[in-house]
PDB file of C-alpha atoms in Angstrom:
ATOM      1  CA  GLN A  17      -4.756  18.394 -18.229  1.00 84.00           C
ATOM      2  CA  LEU A  18      -4.216  18.540 -14.678  1.00 88.00           C
ATOM      3  CA  TRP A  19      -3.109  14.733 -14.571  1.00 88.00           C
ATOM      4  CA  LYS A  20      -0.212  15.218 -17.320  1.00 93.00           C
ATOM      5  CA  THR A  21       0.974  18.322 -14.686  1.00 93.00           C
ATOM      6  CA  TYR A  22       0.839  15.758 -11.479  1.00 93.00           C
ATOM      7  CA  LEU A  23       2.538  13.001 -13.634  1.00 93.00           C
ATOM      8  CA  VAL A  24       5.268  15.120 -14.812  1.00 94.00           C
ATOM      9  CA  ALA A  25       5.900  16.643 -11.368  1.00 92.00           C
ATOM     10  CA  VAL A  26       5.899  13.536  -9.333  1.00 91.00           C
ATOM     11  CA  ILE A  27       8.897  11.529 -12.350  1.00 92.00           C
ATOM     12  CA  VAL A  28      10.546  14.770 -11.757  1.00 91.00           C
ATOM     13  CA  ILE A  29      10.191  14.847  -7.449  1.00 87.00           C
ATOM     14  CA  ALA A  30      10.878  11.107  -7.568  1.00 86.00           C
ATOM     15  CA  ALA A  31      13.974  11.223  -9.887  1.00 88.00           C
ATOM     16  CA  TYR A  32      14.945  13.948  -7.873  1.00 85.00           C
ATOM     17  CA  TYR A  33      14.500  12.088  -4.543  1.00 82.00           C
ATOM     18  CA  PHE A  34      16.552   8.674  -6.087  1.00 81.00           C
ATOM     19  CA  VAL A  35      19.370  11.153  -7.576  1.00 82.00           C
ATOM     20  CA  TYR A  36      19.882  13.736  -5.007  1.00 77.00           C
ATOM     21  CA  GLY A  37      17.912  12.399  -1.772  1.00 68.00           C
ATOM     22  CA  SER A  38      19.469  11.052   1.124  1.00 66.00           C
ATOM     23  CA  PRO A  39      18.222   9.696   3.935  1.00 62.00           C
ATOM     24  CA  GLY A  40      16.687  11.644   6.976  1.00 62.00           C
ATOM     25  CA  VAL A  41      14.325  14.616   6.205  1.00 67.00           C
ATOM     26  CA  SER A  42      14.953  13.914   2.123  1.00 69.00           C
ATOM     27  CA  LYS A  43      13.107  10.389   2.788  1.00 68.00           C
ATOM     28  CA  LEU A  44      10.690  11.790   4.978  1.00 76.00           C
ATOM     29  CA  ILE A  45       9.447  14.870   2.893  1.00 81.00           C
ATOM     30  CA  LEU A  46      10.132  14.052  -0.915  1.00 84.00           C
ATOM     31  CA  TYR A  47       8.916  10.173  -0.704  1.00 82.00           C
ATOM     32  CA  ASN A  48       6.094  10.560   1.036  1.00 86.00           C
ATOM     33  CA  GLY A  49       5.091  13.732   0.239  1.00 88.00           C
ATOM     34  CA  ILE A  50       4.692  11.522  -3.309  1.00 89.00           C
ATOM     35  CA  ALA A  51       2.405   9.037  -1.458  1.00 89.00           C
ATOM     36  CA  MET A  52       0.427  11.315   0.370  1.00 93.00           C
ATOM     37  CA  SER A  53       0.141  13.306  -2.970  1.00 93.00           C
ATOM     38  CA  ALA A  54      -1.380   9.803  -4.056  1.00 93.00           C
ATOM     39  CA  VAL A  55      -4.283  10.721  -1.495  1.00 96.00           C
ATOM     40  CA  ALA A  56      -4.752  13.922  -2.296  1.00 95.00           C
ATOM     41  CA  ALA A  57      -5.283  12.921  -6.065  1.00 94.00           C
ATOM     42  CA  VAL A  58      -7.698  10.569  -4.608  1.00 95.00           C
ATOM     43  CA  LEU A  59      -9.583  12.823  -2.996  1.00 96.00           C
ATOM     44  CA  TYR A  60      -9.327  15.156  -6.150  1.00 95.00           C
ATOM     45  CA  GLY A  61     -10.406  12.896  -8.316  1.00 93.00           C
ATOM     46  CA  ILE A  62     -13.465  12.010  -6.321  1.00 95.00           C
ATOM     47  CA  ARG A  63     -14.459  15.671  -6.041  1.00 95.00           C
ATOM     48  CA  ARG A  64     -14.062  16.356  -9.551  1.00 93.00           C
ATOM     49  CA  ASN A  65     -15.845  13.057 -11.418  1.00 92.00           C
ATOM     50  CA  GLN A  66     -18.722  12.699  -8.932  1.00 92.00           C
ATOM     51  CA  PRO A  67     -18.499   9.189  -9.246  1.00 90.00           C
ATOM     52  CA  LYS A  68     -21.987   7.325  -8.892  1.00 89.00           C
ATOM     53  CA  ASN A  69     -20.613   5.254  -6.091  1.00 90.00           C
ATOM     54  CA  ARG A  70     -17.898   6.928  -4.121  1.00 94.00           C
ATOM     55  CA  ARG A  71     -17.354   5.043  -1.344  1.00 95.00           C
ATOM     56  CA  PRO A  72     -15.030   2.342  -2.916  1.00 95.00           C
ATOM     57  CA  TRP A  73     -12.746   5.320  -3.785  1.00 96.00           C
ATOM     58  CA  PHE A  74     -12.565   6.951   0.033  1.00 97.00           C
ATOM     59  CA  PHE A  75     -11.287   3.261   0.830  1.00 97.00           C
ATOM     60  CA  VAL A  76      -8.782   3.388  -1.699  1.00 97.00           C
ATOM     61  CA  ALA A  77      -7.470   6.943  -0.302  1.00 97.00           C
ATOM     62  CA  ALA A  78      -7.628   5.307   3.357  1.00 97.00           C
ATOM     63  CA  ALA A  79      -5.285   2.752   2.361  1.00 97.00           C
ATOM     64  CA  LEU A  80      -3.137   4.877   0.844  1.00 96.00           C
ATOM     65  CA  ALA A  81      -3.574   6.756   3.795  1.00 97.00           C
ATOM     66  CA  SER A  82      -2.491   4.123   5.857  1.00 97.00           C
ATOM     67  CA  PHE A  83       0.193   3.222   4.214  1.00 95.00           C
ATOM     68  CA  CYS A  84       1.868   6.805   3.759  1.00 93.00           C
ATOM     69  CA  THR A  85       1.326   6.597   7.377  1.00 94.00           C
ATOM     70  CA  ALA A  86       3.302   3.472   7.960  1.00 93.00           C
ATOM     71  CA  ASP A  87       6.283   4.841   5.891  1.00 88.00           C
ATOM     72  CA  ILE A  88       6.522   8.367   8.156  1.00 87.00           C
ATOM     73  CA  VAL A  89       6.381   5.819  11.187  1.00 88.00           C
ATOM     74  CA  TYR A  90       8.949   3.318   9.900  1.00 86.00           C
ATOM     75  CA  TYR A  91      11.392   6.557   8.803  1.00 81.00           C
ATOM     76  CA  LEU A  92      10.935   8.173  11.702  1.00 80.00           C
ATOM     77  CA  PRO A  93      13.422   6.834  13.802  1.00 75.00           C
ATOM     78  CA  GLU A  94      16.153   7.398  10.983  1.00 70.00           C
ATOM     79  CA  LEU A  95      15.532  11.586  11.129  1.00 73.00           C
ATOM     80  CA  PHE A  96      16.557  11.798  14.851  1.00 72.00           C
ATOM     81  CA  ALA A  97      19.248   8.775  14.687  1.00 65.00           C
ATOM     82  CA  PRO A  98      20.537   8.377  10.990  1.00 62.00           C
ATOM     83  CA  ASN A  99      22.342   5.303  12.052  1.00 69.00           C
ATOM     84  CA  ASN A 100      19.095   3.873  13.757  1.00 69.00           C
ATOM     85  CA  ILE A 101      16.939   0.887  11.990  1.00 72.00           C
ATOM     86  CA  ALA A 102      13.625   0.781  12.903  1.00 71.00           C
ATOM     87  CA  PRO A 103      12.490  -2.153  15.129  1.00 75.00           C
ATOM     88  CA  PHE A 104      10.841  -5.152  13.317  1.00 79.00           C
ATOM     89  CA  PRO A 105       7.921  -6.222  13.657  1.00 84.00           C
ATOM     90  CA  SER A 106       6.950  -2.289  14.823  1.00 85.00           C
ATOM     91  CA  VAL A 107       3.665  -0.140  14.887  1.00 89.00           C
ATOM     92  CA  ALA A 108       4.522   0.964  11.367  1.00 91.00           C
ATOM     93  CA  ASP A 109       4.046  -2.841  10.228  1.00 93.00           C
ATOM     94  CA  GLY A 110       0.017  -2.496  11.999  1.00 94.00           C
ATOM     95  CA  PHE A 111      -0.349   0.859   9.582  1.00 96.00           C
ATOM     96  CA  TYR A 112       1.208  -1.519   6.486  1.00 95.00           C
ATOM     97  CA  LEU A 113      -0.832  -4.574   7.157  1.00 96.00           C
ATOM     98  CA  GLY A 114      -3.870  -2.548   7.520  1.00 96.00           C
ATOM     99  CA  MET A 115      -3.742  -1.333   4.023  1.00 97.00           C
ATOM    100  CA  TYR A 116      -4.144  -4.271   2.779  1.00 96.00           C
ATOM    101  CA  PRO A 117      -8.040  -5.061   4.335  1.00 96.00           C
ATOM    102  CA  ILE A 118      -9.102  -1.269   3.605  1.00 97.00           C
ATOM    103  CA  MET A 119      -8.009  -2.093  -0.602  1.00 96.00           C
ATOM    104  CA  ILE A 120      -9.432  -5.463  -0.443  1.00 93.00           C
ATOM    105  CA  VAL A 121     -12.746  -3.768   0.536  1.00 94.00           C
ATOM    106  CA  GLY A 122     -12.399  -0.798  -1.656  1.00 94.00           C
ATOM    107  CA  LEU A 123     -11.746  -2.579  -4.737  1.00 91.00           C
ATOM    108  CA  MET A 124     -14.346  -5.656  -3.712  1.00 88.00           C
ATOM    109  CA  LEU A 125     -16.806  -2.506  -3.317  1.00 90.00           C
ATOM    110  CA  MET A 126     -15.775  -1.319  -7.168  1.00 88.00           C
ATOM    111  CA  LEU A 127     -15.960  -4.758  -8.557  1.00 83.00           C
ATOM    112  CA  ARG A 128     -19.566  -5.207  -6.861  1.00 83.00           C
ATOM    113  CA  SER A 129     -20.812  -1.626  -8.047  1.00 82.00           C
ATOM    114  CA  VAL A 130     -19.620  -2.847 -11.927  1.00 79.00           C
ATOM    115  CA  SER A 131     -20.993  -6.140 -11.750  1.00 75.00           C
ATOM    116  CA  PRO A 132     -23.714  -6.458  -9.374  1.00 70.00           C
ATOM    117  CA  GLY A 133     -25.417  -9.680  -8.927  1.00 72.00           C
ATOM    118  CA  ARG A 134     -23.796 -13.492  -7.515  1.00 73.00           C
ATOM    119  CA  ASP A 135     -20.427 -14.311  -9.840  1.00 73.00           C
ATOM    120  CA  ILE A 136     -19.699 -17.849  -8.772  1.00 78.00           C
ATOM    121  CA  ALA A 137     -17.374 -18.400 -11.547  1.00 79.00           C
ATOM    122  CA  GLY A 138     -15.793 -15.611 -11.109  1.00 76.00           C
ATOM    123  CA  VAL A 139     -15.310 -16.221  -6.940  1.00 76.00           C
ATOM    124  CA  LEU A 140     -13.925 -19.698  -8.138  1.00 83.00           C
ATOM    125  CA  ASP A 141     -11.273 -18.792 -10.484  1.00 84.00           C
ATOM    126  CA  ALA A 142     -10.230 -16.521  -8.275  1.00 80.00           C
ATOM    127  CA  GLY A 143      -9.974 -19.026  -5.498  1.00 81.00           C
ATOM    128  CA  LEU A 144      -7.931 -21.376  -7.635  1.00 87.00           C
ATOM    129  CA  VAL A 145      -5.544 -18.525  -8.232  1.00 86.00           C
ATOM    130  CA  ALA A 146      -4.906 -17.517  -5.265  1.00 82.00           C
ATOM    131  CA  VAL A 147      -5.036 -20.998  -3.458  1.00 85.00           C
ATOM    132  CA  ALA A 148      -2.271 -22.119  -6.272  1.00 86.00           C
ATOM    133  CA  THR A 149      -0.683 -18.829  -5.133  1.00 82.00           C
ATOM    134  CA  PHE A 150      -0.660 -19.906  -1.510  1.00 78.00           C
ATOM    135  CA  ALA A 151       0.997 -23.413  -2.207  1.00 80.00           C
ATOM    136  CA  VAL A 152       3.591 -21.437  -3.950  1.00 80.00           C
ATOM    137  CA  LEU A 153       4.349 -19.603  -1.561  1.00 73.00           C
ATOM    138  CA  GLY A 154       4.323 -21.546   1.393  1.00 73.00           C
ATOM    139  CA  ILE A 155       6.848 -24.063  -0.217  1.00 72.00           C
ATOM    140  CA  LEU A 156       9.480 -21.212  -1.316  1.00 73.00           C
ATOM    141  CA  TYR A 157       8.610 -18.103   1.638  1.00 70.00           C
ATOM    142  CA  MET A 158       6.963 -19.352   3.850  1.00 69.00           C
ATOM    143  CA  ASP A 159       8.272 -22.215   5.848  1.00 67.00           C
ATOM    144  CA  ASP A 160      11.855 -20.803   5.781  1.00 70.00           C
ATOM    145  CA  TYR A 161       9.824 -17.845   8.027  1.00 67.00           C
ATOM    146  CA  LEU A 162       8.343 -20.512   9.944  1.00 68.00           C
ATOM    147  CA  GLN A 163      11.691 -21.906  10.804  1.00 69.00           C
ATOM    148  CA  SER A 164      13.716 -19.460  11.442  1.00 68.00           C
ATOM    149  CA  GLY A 165      14.772 -17.402  14.359  1.00 67.00           C
ATOM    150  CA  GLY A 166      13.758 -14.691  16.069  1.00 72.00           C
ATOM    151  CA  SER A 167      10.061 -13.534  17.997  1.00 79.00           C
ATOM    152  CA  LEU A 168       6.324 -15.522  16.679  1.00 78.00           C
ATOM    153  CA  GLY A 169       5.153 -11.865  16.190  1.00 82.00           C
ATOM    154  CA  GLY A 170       7.816 -11.236  13.751  1.00 83.00           C
ATOM    155  CA  ARG A 171       7.668 -14.346  11.929  1.00 81.00           C
ATOM    156  CA  LEU A 172       3.758 -14.271  11.462  1.00 83.00           C
ATOM    157  CA  ILE A 173       4.251 -10.649  10.527  1.00 87.00           C
ATOM    158  CA  SER A 174       6.683 -11.915   8.179  1.00 82.00           C
ATOM    159  CA  ILE A 175       4.493 -14.207   6.581  1.00 82.00           C
ATOM    160  CA  ALA A 176       1.423 -11.983   6.768  1.00 87.00           C
ATOM    161  CA  TYR A 177       2.782  -9.185   4.251  1.00 87.00           C
ATOM    162  CA  PRO A 178       2.687 -12.079   1.214  1.00 82.00           C
ATOM    163  CA  VAL A 179      -0.535 -13.459   2.009  1.00 83.00           C
ATOM    164  CA  MET A 180      -1.941 -10.123   2.137  1.00 89.00           C
ATOM    165  CA  GLY A 181      -0.492  -9.480  -1.110  1.00 85.00           C
ATOM    166  CA  VAL A 182      -1.736 -12.590  -2.767  1.00 81.00           C
ATOM    167  CA  CYS A 183      -5.148 -11.578  -1.133  1.00 82.00           C
ATOM    168  CA  LEU A 184      -5.243  -8.392  -2.410  1.00 85.00           C
TER     169      LEU A 184
END
C-alpha cells in the first residue's frame, strides 16, 4: 500500500506546485523534491523487492539522479536572481544529456536479463524504427538548428536532445 500513498503524495505536491508554486525556491524544492523522491523510490524498490539483477535498477536510479541534478543546476540562477535566465549551453546540459546513456544502459541490461541471447530480429526492428525516426527528425527539426545562428556547441547540443531521445 506504500506505493498508493506515494502516488497520492506526489499528485498533491505536483498539483500544489502547478497551482500555487512560483519560480525560485518553490520550483527548486517542490519540483526537484518530486524528482529526487523518484530516485529514492527506485532505491527503496531495489531494497524491498530484491531483484535477481539489481544493476539495471541502479542505472535507472542514477539516470533519474542525473536528470534531477541537471534541473537543480539549471534553476539555481533563478533562485539567486529571479530575472536571470540560465545560459545555453550550460553545465546543466551535460547532466541532462548524461542521463540518456545511463538510462539506455539500464534498459539494455533489463532487456538482456529478460531475454538472454541474441535477438537479431529485435535489433533490426529497433534499428529500422530508429533510422526512420532520425530521417523525420533530420527533415523537420535538425536542419533548422544547423542552419540557425548561435554557437556550434549550442547547435550540436540542440540536436543531441532529440537524437538521444530517439536512442532511448
